[in-house]
């Protein structure tokens, strides 16, 4: 595993191992309960992919796209595991979207699909939080996807040889609301790295969010949303509505 967390009163960044309720790093052995995970990366940009699961396209009764549909989220939207998703007062409908995220290892441009794996640091969980009503109102996606706290990521980065058959599910207050598999991706991880890098230079630490499966839905004040991906882990955040958009501890 790779990531960033606070333990023993300091920020640690690098590789570590988890065994049961313990985390091992840099010669230390610490209970997981004593660790606060930070966003595993602070990307220069988050490139997200719309309508990239077959079951999601079927759910919306929309044709399968001929090439990836790209949009972006700002780095200021990034939060980590157990941080709060702030529900903005100007939106009446904020949705969860559980996703597999790809973390880029080094700067790259025009990467051939066959070499895409060489530029991937690893994979993590992502929640493409979206103000759905604002998305419909604006007719494009920037405002709806870009509020502070709308890009939960983590809890850490896993190095996986084959990301093509990973179970993915989202739970809200313990109830499964999305359940699929990355085998249902329309454009797979390596196709996406190649396609995105043909458009823009990818920087080390950049994130590609690969799209969400069927079952997206609304978050309410107090809801706990979890995105779990096989071989990676669980990303957990609480949705809260407060007077001002500020960071809070869940």
Backbone as a ProteinNet text record, in pm:
[ID]
protein_1_A
[PRIMARY]
XXXXXXXXXXXXXXXXXXXXXXXXXXXXXXXXXXXXXXXXXXXXXXXXXXXXXXXXXXXXXXXXXXXXXXXXXXXXXXXXXXXXXXXXXXXXXXXXXXXXXXXXXXXXXXXXXXXXXXXXXXXXXXXXXXXXXXXXXXXXXXXXXXXXXXXXXXXXXXXXXXXXXXXXXXXXXXXXXXXXXXXXXXXXXXXXXXXXXXXXXXXXXXXXXXXXXXXXXXXXXXXXXXXXXXXXXXXXXXXXXXXXXXXXXX
[TERTIARY]
83.5	0	88.3	33.7	98.9	-0.9	45.3	-49.3	12.2	-75.1	-37.2	-129.3	-72.3	-154.4	-81.5	-157.7	-102.2	-95.4	22.2	42.5	160.6	153.3	260.7	291.8	188.8	204.7	272.8	289.9	353.3	286.7	309	256.1	355.4	305.7	388.2	340.7	434.4	401.4	492.2	431.6	512.1	440	516.4	459	436.2	340.7	308.4	233.3	212	135.4	28	-85.5	-193.8	-214.8	-217.2	-242.4	-343.9	-467.9	-573.8	-598.9	-584.5	-611	-483.5	-374.1	-246.9	-194.5	-120.6	-53.9	96.2	177.3	321.1	387.7	472.8	540.4	667.7	772	896.1	943.8	925.9	969.8	871.8	755.6	654.1	541.3	476.6	354.6	250.4	142.4	43.9	-96.7	-187	-326.6	-387.1	-462.9	-529.1	-618.4	-674.7	-763.6	-689.8	-555.6	-475.9	-423.1	-465.2	-415.1	-525.4	-490.5	-582.2	-531.4	-604.8	-564	-591.5	-494	-505.8	-530.1	-572.5	-581.1	-447.4	-447.2	-319.7	-235.9	-300.3	-230.1	-308	-236.9	-301.9	-272.2	-362.7	-334	-335.4	-261.6	-271.9	-406.8	-464.1	-596.7	-657.4	-790.4	-866.2	-942.3	-913.6	-984.2	-1084.5	-1209.6	-1315.2	-1382.6	-1442.8	-1502.8	-1651.6	-1732.4	-1876.7	-1927.9	-2031.6	-2101.5	-2004	-1935	-1833	-1859.7	-1980.1	-2020.5	-2139.3	-2134.9	-2243.8	-2375.3	-2373.2	-2498.5	-2552.1	-2463.9	-2508.9	-2571.5	-2512.6	-2571	-2708.9	-2722.2	-2851.1	-2952.9	-2906.9	-2995.2	-3052.6	-2971	-3013.4	-3074.3	-3077.8	-3129.4	-3056.2	-2923.6	-2840.5	-2747.2	-2712.7	-2622	-2482.2	-2410.9	-2271.7	-2187.5	-2109.9	-2031.2	-1923.2	-1889.5	-1788.2	-1646.6	-1630.8	-1502.8	-1529.3	-1430.1	-1453.9	-1503.3	-1598.3	-1650.7	-1576.3	-1498.6	-1412.5	-1466.8	-1445.3	-1465	-1361.7	-1352.8	-1248.8	-1305.9	-1236.5	-1266.9	-1139.6	-1152.6	-1034.1	-972.1	-843.8	-775.7	-831.7	-893.8	-952.7	-1074.3	-1126	-1239.6	-1196	-1066	-1015.6	-1027.7	-1080.3	-1078.2	-1039.1	-1009.6	-966.6	-1070.4	-1028.2	-1110.4	-1154.9	-1283.5	-1345.9	-1357.3	-1325.2	-1355.4	-1501.8	-1553.3	-1693.9	-1717.2	-1823.7	-1875.4	-1973.3	-1942.9	-2029.1	-2136.6	-2262	-2373.7	-2404.1	-2380.8	-2401.8	-2549.9	-2579.3	-2718.5	-2785.2	-2706.3	-2767.5	-2809.5	-2778.6	-2821	-2920.3	-3022.8	-3123.6	-3105.4	-3005.2	-2981.6	-2832.9	-2766.9	-2626.2	-2618.1	-2554.2	-2548.3	-2409.4	-2405.7	-2281.7	-2257.6	-2132.1	-2094.4	-1965.1	-1976.3	-1858.6	-1779.8	-1647.2	-1564.6	-1427.2	-1367.8	-1226.6	-1144.9	-1039.1	-952.1	-812.7	-753.1	-617.6	-526	-414.2	-316.2	-194.3	-156.3	-46.9	87.5	183.7	313.7	413.3	411.8	508.8	450.2	509.7	461.2	461.8	355.3	348.1	256.7	281.2	203.7	202.3	84.5	70.3	117.4	64.4	104	31.2	103	34.8	-40.9	-152.8	-234.4	-154.4	-66.6	11.7	115.8	145.8	245	182.4	49.8	-18	13.3	25.2	52.4	182.8	278.8	408.5	396.8	286.8	269.4	165.1	123.1	23.1	90.8	73.7	127.6	45.4	-86.9	-176.4	-319.7	-405.1	-549.3	-606.1	-712.8	-776.5	-926.2	-998.7	-1142.9	-1169.8	-1278.6	-1312.8	-1463.9	-1506.7	-1649.6	-1668.5	-1726.3	-1747.4	-1876.6	-1871.6	-1989.6	-2036.8	-2168.2	-2224.3	-2352.4	-2358.6	-2484.4	-2571.1	-2656.2	-2727.5	-2820.5	-2887.4	-2978.4	-2903.1	-2785.4	-2706.1	-2647.5	-2617.4	-2570.2	-2676	-2801	-2910.2	-2937.1	-2929	-2956.3	-2852.4	-2725.8	-2618.2	-2602.4	-2642.4	-2623.7	-2480.6	-2393.9	-2258	-2219.9	-2102	-2079.5	-1985.5	-1923.1	-1814.8	-1860.4	-1962.2	-2005	-2053.1	-2131.1	-2191.3	-2088.9	-1972.7	-1871.1	-1758.7	-1759	-1637.2	-1641	-1750.4	-1755	-1644.3	-1594.1	-1501.2	-1563.8	-1483.1	-1519.2	-1588.8	-1601.9	-1674.1	-1584.2	-1463.2	-1376	-1309.3	-1388.2	-1328.1	-1243.8	-1126	-1035.2	-958.6	-934.4	-857.4	-920.1	-887.3	-803	-653.4	-615.5	-475.4	-470.4	-350.1	-329.7	-283	-349.6	-311.8	-246.3	-141.4	-73.9	-135.4	-202.6	-278.6	-233	-203	-156.1	-266.8	-386.5	-496.9	-621	-651.5	-768.2	-896.2	-895.5	-1006.4	-1125.5	-1109.8	-1219.2	-1230.7	-1247.1	-1257.8	-1403	-1450.7	-1584	-1586.3	-1693.9	-1708.4	-1850.6	-1860.7	-1993.8	-1991.4	-2106.6	-2126.9	-2238	-2217.3	-2318.6	-2352.7	-2477.7	-2522.3	-2590.1	-2533.4	-2582.8	-2592.1	-2493.2	-2483.4	-2560.6	-2646	-2725.4	-2653.3	-2641.8	-2576.2	-2664.9	-2610.6	-2686.7	-2625	-2498.5	-2433.1	-2352.8	-2361	-2283.3	-2254.2	-2126.3	-2088.7	-1947.1	-1884	-1749.8	-1679.7	-1550.5	-1478.3	-1473.6	-1514.1	-1526.5	-1638.2	-1724.9	-1833.4	-1793.3	-1667.5	-1621.5	-1628.7	-1675.4	-1679.4	-1539.3	-1467.7	-1327.5	-1245.5	-1152.5	-1079.9	-970.6	-905.2	-805.5	-696.8	-644.2	-532.4	-576.8	-697.1	-752.2	-767.6	-810.6	-832.2	-701.3	-599.4	-469.5	-417.8	-430.1	-384	-464.9	-597.1	-683.6	-661.8	-662.6	-647.4	-510.8	-406.6	-272.6	-254.6	-343.7	-339.4	-398	-474.2	-536.4	-450.8	-401.2	-329.5	-215.6	-114.3	-4.9	-54.2	-29	-60.5	62.8	42	150	149.5	265.4	274	175.7	94.5	-6.6	-142.7	-153.1	-284.8	-373.5	-503.9	-601.5	-698	-722.6	-828.7	-938	-1056	-1172.1	-1246.6	-1264.6	-1300.4	-1448.9	-1533	-1676.6	-1748.1	-1878.9	-1958.8	-2057.4	-2085.1	-2185.5	-2327.5	-2422.7	-2563.5	-2590.8	-2697.4	-2744.2	-2710	-2668.5	-2638.1	-2763.8	-2742.7	-2857	-2816.8	-2913.3	-2900.3	-2841.5	-2759.6	-2709.7	-2786.7	-2817	-2884.5	-2793.2	-2827	-2751.3	-2738.9	-2617.1	-2592.6	-2565.9	-2590.3	-2565.4	-2416.6	-2388.4	-2252	-2242.4	-2152.7	-2137	-2002.1	-2003.4	-1882	-1866.6	-1747.7	-1712.8	-1610.5	-1645.7	-1556	-1518.6	-1389.6	-1340	-1250.8	-1276	-1201.3	-1051	-974.2	-827.9	-775.1	-866.4	-821.7	-864.2	-992.5	-1040.1	-1169	-1195.2	-1320.8	-1290.3	-1351.7	-1346.9	-1477.7	-1470.1	-1590.8	-1593.5	-1710.4	-1730.3	-1872.4	-1890.6	-2023.1	-2065.4	-2190	-2245.5	-2305.1	-2269.4	-2321.9	-2361.6	-2460	-2503.4	-2478.4	-2396.9	-2363.7	-2382.6	-2371	-2399.5	-2299.5	-2172.2	-2070.4	-1991.2	-1936.2	-1855.7	-1717.8	-1700.7	-1570.7	-1537.5	-1412.8	-1373.3	-1425.5	-1460.5	-1506.5	-1456.2	-1459.5	-1421	-1548.3	-1550.3	-1667.5	-1656.8
-118.5	0	125.3	231.5	361.7	464.7	564	664.7	768.4	848.9	956.6	948.2	957.9	953.1	1018.4	1049.8	1106	995	975.3	876.8	921.5	893.9	931.5	1081.2	1161	1304.4	1364.1	1284.2	1337.7	1281.7	1349.2	1302.1	1204.9	1088.7	988.7	975.1	963.5	946.6	839	735.4	628.6	496.2	389.5	254.9	203.7	114.2	56.9	-73.1	-146.9	-271	-267.1	-329.2	-342.6	-490.9	-526	-664.5	-660.8	-696.6	-692.5	-550.3	-526.7	-395.1	-313.2	-356.1	-288.1	-237.2	-127	-73.4	-69.2	-113.5	-121.5	-27.4	62.3	157.6	208.1	219.1	285.2	233	103	43.7	55.4	116.5	133.4	32.5	2.6	-80	-1.9	38.9	128.2	72.8	81.7	41.9	129.6	68.5	145.3	254.6	229.4	326.8	454.9	447.6	564	639.7	598	657.6	739.9	859.3	942.2	946.5	881.3	880.1	1015.4	1064.3	1185.7	1145.8	1238.4	1203.3	1145.3	1031.1	966.7	1047.2	1133.3	1225.5	1356.8	1464.5	1592	1617.8	1579.3	1585.9	1728.5	1750.6	1879.6	1891.6	1776.7	1773.8	1635.6	1633.3	1508.2	1503.8	1403.6	1384.8	1272.7	1302.3	1204.9	1165.4	1048.5	992	971.2	1023.8	1008.4	889.3	826.8	718.4	610.6	546.6	449	308.8	283.4	147.2	106.8	-14.7	-64.2	-60.3	-101.8	-105.3	35.9	134.1	271.9	327.6	296	338.4	276.4	148.4	80.6	142	176	236.7	369	446.2	576.3	568.5	446.4	425	514.4	517.4	598.3	509.5	550.1	469.1	467.2	359.3	348.2	448.8	533.2	633.8	569.5	637.5	586.9	615.1	715.1	745.5	803.5	804.4	850.6	994.8	1017.7	1152	1205.8	1311.6	1362.3	1491	1505.4	1632.3	1638.2	1751.4	1767.3	1817.9	1782.5	1832.6	1898.8	2006.9	2075.8	2005.1	2028.9	1970.3	2022.9	2142	2198.8	2120.5	2029.1	1945.7	1822.2	1795.1	1670.9	1669	1559.3	1528.2	1382.5	1342.3	1206.4	1122.5	1003.8	908.5	969.9	956.5	1005.5	1158.3	1228.9	1371.8	1390.2	1511.9	1538.6	1590.3	1543.1	1600.6	1710.5	1834.3	1945.7	1962.7	1955	1971.6	2120.7	2177.6	2321.8	2357.4	2471.3	2512	2545.2	2580.7	2615.9	2494.5	2375.3	2253.3	2176.7	2125.7	2044.5	1896.3	1863.3	1721.7	1698.9	1639.6	1602	1449.8	1396.6	1252	1196	1069.9	991.8	924.8	897.8	819.2	745.4	619.6	541.2	502.2	514.2	489.8	433.3	363.3	326	442.7	480.5	588.8	534.4	587.2	553.7	668.2	637.1	739.2	727.9	838.6	841.3	847.1	768.8	755.9	863.3	902.8	1001.1	1078.7	1193.8	1277.6	1197.8	1212.7	1137.3	1206.6	1178	1235.5	1134.2	1120.4	1031.2	888.8	833.6	699.4	594	501.5	391.6	304.5	253.4	170.1	53.7	-4.2	-120.4	-85	43.8	86.6	162.2	171.6	252.8	206	75.7	23.1	73.7	109.3	158.9	294.8	365.1	500.9	507.7	391.1	385.6	352.6	441.6	417.5	313.7	322.7	230.1	277.9	220.2	242.9	273.9	351.9	385.7	405.2	428.2	451.4	600.7	630.6	769.7	785.4	905	936.3	1066.4	1056.3	1173.4	1242.9	1311.1	1377.5	1486.3	1491.7	1577.6	1645.1	1776.5	1849.1	1830.2	1729.4	1685.5	1792.7	1865.9	1969.2	2082.4	2116.6	2220.9	2172.6	2044.8	1987.5	2001.9	1972	1984.5	2130.6	2217	2358.8	2424.1	2391.5	2456.6	2402.8	2277.9	2218.2	2173.8	2190.8	2136.2	2106.5	2051.9	1983.6	2052.6	2162.1	2216.6	2254.7	2338.6	2382.8	2265.3	2176.8	2066.4	1970.1	1961.6	1864.7	1925.8	2059	2126.2	2184.6	2170	2225	2164.2	2244.7	2190.3	2066.9	1965.5	1836.1	1740.5	1775.8	1690	1586.4	1564.8	1461.9	1379	1304.1	1212.7	1106.2	1080.7	983.8	910.4	780.7	705.2	568.5	510.1	570.4	566.4	482.3	469.1	414.7	398.6	350	205.5	120.2	-20.4	-48	-127.7	-168.8	-300.6	-298.3	-412.8	-446.5	-572.6	-613.4	-607.9	-652.4	-660.8	-591.2	-469.8	-397.1	-426.6	-527.4	-547.1	-622.4	-683.2	-762.6	-739.5	-613.6	-578.2	-549.5	-611.7	-580.4	-440.4	-366.8	-230.5	-213.5	-154.7	-126	1.1	65	183.9	153.2	196.3	178.5	315.1	334.4	453.7	406.2	445.7	401.6	249.9	183.3	38.2	-35.1	32.8	-30.6	-21.5	-134.3	-136.6	-66.4	36.6	113.1	103.8	66	39.2	-88.9	-175	-298.8	-341.1	-346.8	-381.8	-438.8	-438.8	-492.9	-413.8	-392.4	-315.3	-384.5	-510.1	-577.6	-514.8	-436.1	-368.2	-230.4	-190.3	-64	-67.8	39.8	48.5	71.5	165.5	190	153.2	59.1	10.5	108.6	76.6	165.1	204.4	108	134.9	217.7	192.8	276.3	420.9	438.3	573	649.3	583.2	650.6	694.4	607.9	640.8	755.5	748.9	850.6	986.8	988.9	1116.3	1177.8	1095.6	1149.5	1197.1	1155.8	1208.8	1349.5	1385.9	1517.6	1614.2	1567.9	1656	1579.9	1651.9	1591.8	1552.7	1429.7	1382.7	1401.5	1454.8	1479	1371.8	1346.7	1251.8	1291.1	1196	1221.6	1258.3	1283.8	1310.8	1187.2	1211.4	1104.5	1098.3	978.2	953.9	874.2	933.1	864.8	798.7	668.3	588.5	576.8	643.8	636.7	555.6	574	510.2	409.9	301.5	204.8	251.7	166.5	197.5	216.8	293.6	306	435	538.4	665.6	719.9	794.9	846.3	958.2	1006.1	1129.7	1105.7	1200.9	1204.3	1307.2	1272.3	1363.9	1396.1	1502	1543.2	1426	1392	1284	1149.3	1133.3	1004.3	969.6	842.7	791.7	711.4	753.3	686.9	616.9	491.5	410.7	358.2	374.1	315.6	206.4	83	-30.6	-93.8	-115.3	-179.7	-296.6	-409.8	-531.6	-507.8	-560.7	-552.6	-413.6	-318.9	-184.8	-154.2	-140.3	-107.2	-28.9	45.3	119.2	267	351.8	496.8	539.9	602	638.5	789	849.2	992.3	1016.7	1122.1	1160.8	1288.9	1293.5	1414.3	1502.8	1630.5	1722.8	1853.6	1916.7	2047.3	2145.9	2248.5	2347.2	2487	2587	2723.3	2776.3	2741.8	2785.6	2666.2	2673.7	2562.4	2570.1	2493	2486.9	2340.6	2313.9	2177	2138.5	2013.7	1969.3	1829.3	1788.8	1652.9	1569.8	1454.4	1366.6	1279.6
0	0	0	-59.3	-59.1	-9	63.8	108.6	198.6	258.1	348.7	470.4	588.1	708.1	823.7	927.3	1049.3	1153.2	1209.6	1316.2	1401.5	1528.9	1621	1614.9	1586.2	1587.5	1465.6	1360.4	1239.7	1116	1005	877.2	815	780.1	712.9	569.4	476.7	335.1	277	220.8	162.7	167.2	169.4	167.2	309.3	323.9	453.6	431.2	538	533.5	641.7	610.4	707.2	734.1	861.3	901.9	1015	980.4	1080.5	1126.5	1257.4	1314.7	1333.6	1269.9	1286.2	1153.1	1156.8	1039.9	1070.2	974.6	991.2	891.2	941.8	854.6	920.6	843.1	887.9	1023	1045.7	1171.4	1286.3	1261.1	1364.7	1345.8	1457.3	1458.3	1537	1468.3	1530.1	1505.6	1601.9	1575.6	1466.7	1379.6	1273.5	1331	1447	1509.9	1550	1555.6	1593.4	1472.8	1354.2	1230.4	1165.1	1118.2	1041	896.5	805	665.4	600.5	526.7	447.4	301.6	216.7	74.8	29.2	-35.6	-70.7	-169	-247.6	-337.3	-341.6	-374.9	-406.2	-553.5	-641.1	-784.9	-837.7	-945.1	-1013.1	-1082.2	-1116.6	-1179.1	-1162.4	-1163.1	-1163.6	-1294.4	-1375	-1500.3	-1478.2	-1498.2	-1472.7	-1604.1	-1602.1	-1722.2	-1698	-1787.1	-1775.9	-1855.4	-1804.1	-1874.8	-1922.7	-1828.1	-1865.9	-1812.8	-1763.1	-1726	-1811.8	-1862	-1945.5	-1869.9	-1740.7	-1663.7	-1637.8	-1626.9	-1606.4	-1734.5	-1849.4	-1977.1	-1996.3	-1960.5	-1971.6	-1876	-1754.7	-1655.2	-1705.8	-1775.4	-1827.1	-1966.1	-2021.4	-2157	-2257.8	-2244	-2331.3	-2411.8	-2533.4	-2615	-2555.9	-2581.5	-2536.8	-2615.2	-2548.2	-2620.3	-2707.2	-2815.9	-2907.4	-2857.8	-2774.3	-2712.4	-2574	-2485.6	-2348.6	-2342.7	-2251.4	-2225	-2102.9	-2122.7	-2016.6	-1954.8	-1826	-1756.7	-1645.6	-1576.1	-1474.8	-1343.1	-1235.7	-1102.6	-1048.5	-971.8	-921.7	-801.4	-781.3	-666.6	-534.6	-536.5	-414.5	-366	-448.8	-408.8	-331.2	-327.3	-269.1	-117.5	-65.7	77.4	93.3	216	241.7	313.1	350	423.6	555.7	585.8	709.7	717.1	609.2	603.7	563.4	584.1	556.4	415.5	353.6	229.7	269	232.5	267.7	160.3	200.1	107.1	91.5	-27.4	-43.7	-38.2	19.9	36.1	-97.8	-197.6	-325.9	-406.4	-357.8	-426.2	-339.8	-404	-335.6	-363.1	-447.4	-476.7	-502.2	-404.4	-417.4	-420.1	-523.4	-544.2	-514.7	-473.5	-465.1	-600.4	-632.1	-749.8	-716.1	-674.3	-641	-764.9	-757.6	-875.6	-838.6	-933.8	-928.6	-982.7	-910.9	-956.3	-986.5	-1091.5	-1133.2	-1092.7	-1028.8	-989.8	-1080.8	-1141.8	-1237.9	-1164.7	-1212.7	-1146.7	-1187.3	-1314.1	-1362.5	-1479.5	-1506.7	-1615.8	-1745.7	-1823.6	-1948.5	-2048.2	-2174.2	-2284.2	-2398	-2463.5	-2579.1	-2548.4	-2440.8	-2397.8	-2481.3	-2545	-2613.7	-2513.5	-2553.5	-2464	-2408.2	-2491.1	-2447.9	-2341.9	-2325.1	-2228	-2110.1	-2108.3	-2006.6	-1864.6	-1845	-1711.8	-1652.6	-1738.6	-1690.6	-1623.2	-1646.9	-1594.4	-1483.4	-1434.3	-1327.7	-1195.2	-1097.6	-964	-890.4	-905.9	-838.9	-849.4	-764.3	-774.3	-636.4	-634.4	-507.9	-529.8	-421.2	-428.1	-446.1	-512.7	-543.4	-537.4	-496.5	-496.4	-574.4	-692.3	-778.4	-735.8	-622.1	-567.2	-664.6	-685.4	-790	-743.8	-762.8	-740	-864.3	-860.7	-980.9	-1036.7	-947.8	-996.5	-1066.1	-1017.4	-1081.9	-1214.3	-1220.1	-1345.2	-1454.1	-1418	-1514.6	-1548.6	-1448.8	-1469.8	-1559.4	-1538.6	-1613.4	-1754.7	-1775.6	-1907.8	-1932.5	-1835.6	-1837.6	-1692.9	-1669.6	-1543.6	-1445.9	-1483.9	-1402	-1261.4	-1250	-1117.5	-1033.6	-1093.6	-1019.7	-961.7	-1023.8	-983.5	-899.2	-880.6	-835.8	-695.7	-623.2	-488	-401	-307.4	-208.3	-143.5	-123.3	-61.4	-158.2	-285	-380.1	-448.4	-394.2	-452.2	-342.6	-265.3	-167.7	-238.2	-183.4	-245	-135.1	-155.9	-57.5	-27.2	87.4	190.5	158.8	62.3	23	-118.5	-170.5	-306.9	-301.6	-377.6	-386	-520.5	-517.1	-639.7	-685.4	-798.2	-847.8	-988.8	-1012.7	-1145.8	-1249.9	-1211.1	-1306.7	-1250.2	-1297.9	-1247.2	-1324.8	-1409.6	-1503.9	-1445.4	-1327.2	-1271.6	-1121.3	-1083.9	-942.4	-905.7	-801.3	-752	-694.1	-722.8	-671	-618.6	-500.1	-447.2	-363.5	-359.7	-277	-178.3	-53.4	50.5	110.6	140.5	213.4	341.2	454.1	585.5	593.4	532.9	537.3	430.7	355.2	250.3	116.6	47.6	-83.4	-186	-249.4	-348.5	-488.3	-495.8	-623.6	-609.3	-708.3	-705.4	-848.4	-881.1	-1017.4	-1015.9	-1131.4	-1146.7	-1255.7	-1239.9	-1341.3	-1476.8	-1481.3	-1611.5	-1694.8	-1630.9	-1702.1	-1754.5	-1733.7	-1789.3	-1941.9	-2000.9	-2147.3	-2200.9	-2139.3	-2172.4	-2049.3	-2064.5	-1947.8	-1906.3	-1798.5	-1737.7	-1837.3	-1911.2	-2001.6	-2122.5	-2169.9	-2276.7	-2229.2	-2104.9	-2052.6	-2036.4	-1982.9	-1968.1	-2104.4	-2202.4	-2336.9	-2395.9	-2382.6	-2441.6	-2375.2	-2242.5	-2172.5	-2203	-2206	-2230.8	-2374.5	-2463.5	-2599.9	-2606.3	-2503.5	-2496.9	-2416	-2301.3	-2208.9	-2144	-2103.9	-2028.6	-1890.6	-1853.6	-1718.9	-1631.3	-1511.7	-1417.6	-1309.5	-1250.9	-1140.4	-1031.2	-987	-884.6	-938.2	-1068.4	-1126.8	-1113.1	-1113.9	-1091.7	-1209.9	-1257.4	-1354.5	-1284	-1270.6	-1212.8	-1327.5	-1319.5	-1437.1	-1465.4	-1388.4	-1412.4	-1306.6	-1300.4	-1195.9	-1255.2	-1183.1	-1230.4	-1200.8	-1232.1	-1208.8	-1059.9	-1030.5	-893.4	-823.7	-898.5	-832.9	-764.9	-656.6	-582.4	-489.2	-414.5	-337.3	-198	-154.2	-17.8	63.6	187.2	278.6	397.2	466.1	583.3	681.1	717.1	812.4	751	621.6	556.2	558.1	579.9	568.8	440.4	350.7	222	219	174	165.6	23.2	-31.3	-160.7	-133.5	-168.8	-145.3	-277.8	-296.8	-418.2	-377.9	-439.3	-413.9	-427.3	-334.6	-331.2	-297.1	-270.8	-233.5	-90.7	-66.5	66.9	62.2	168	183.4	208.1	127.4	145.5	210.5	327	402.8	427.6	404.6	431.2	478.3	556.2	602.9	531.9	487.5	425.9	534.9	533.4	634.1	568.2	625.2	579.2	692.2	665.6	767	709.3	794.9	752.9	649.9	668.2	574.1	528.1	407.1	356.2	418.9	524.3	592.4	613.9	640.2	670.8	808.2	824.2	955.6	981	1105.5	1143	1159.2	1094.5	1105.3	1229
[MASK]
++++++++++++++++++++++++++++++++++++++++++++++++++++++++++++++++++++++++++++++++++++++++++++++++++++++++++++++++++++++++++++++++++++++++++++++++++++++++++++++++++++++++++++++++++++++++++++++++++++++++++++++++++++++++++++++++++++++++++++++++++++++++++

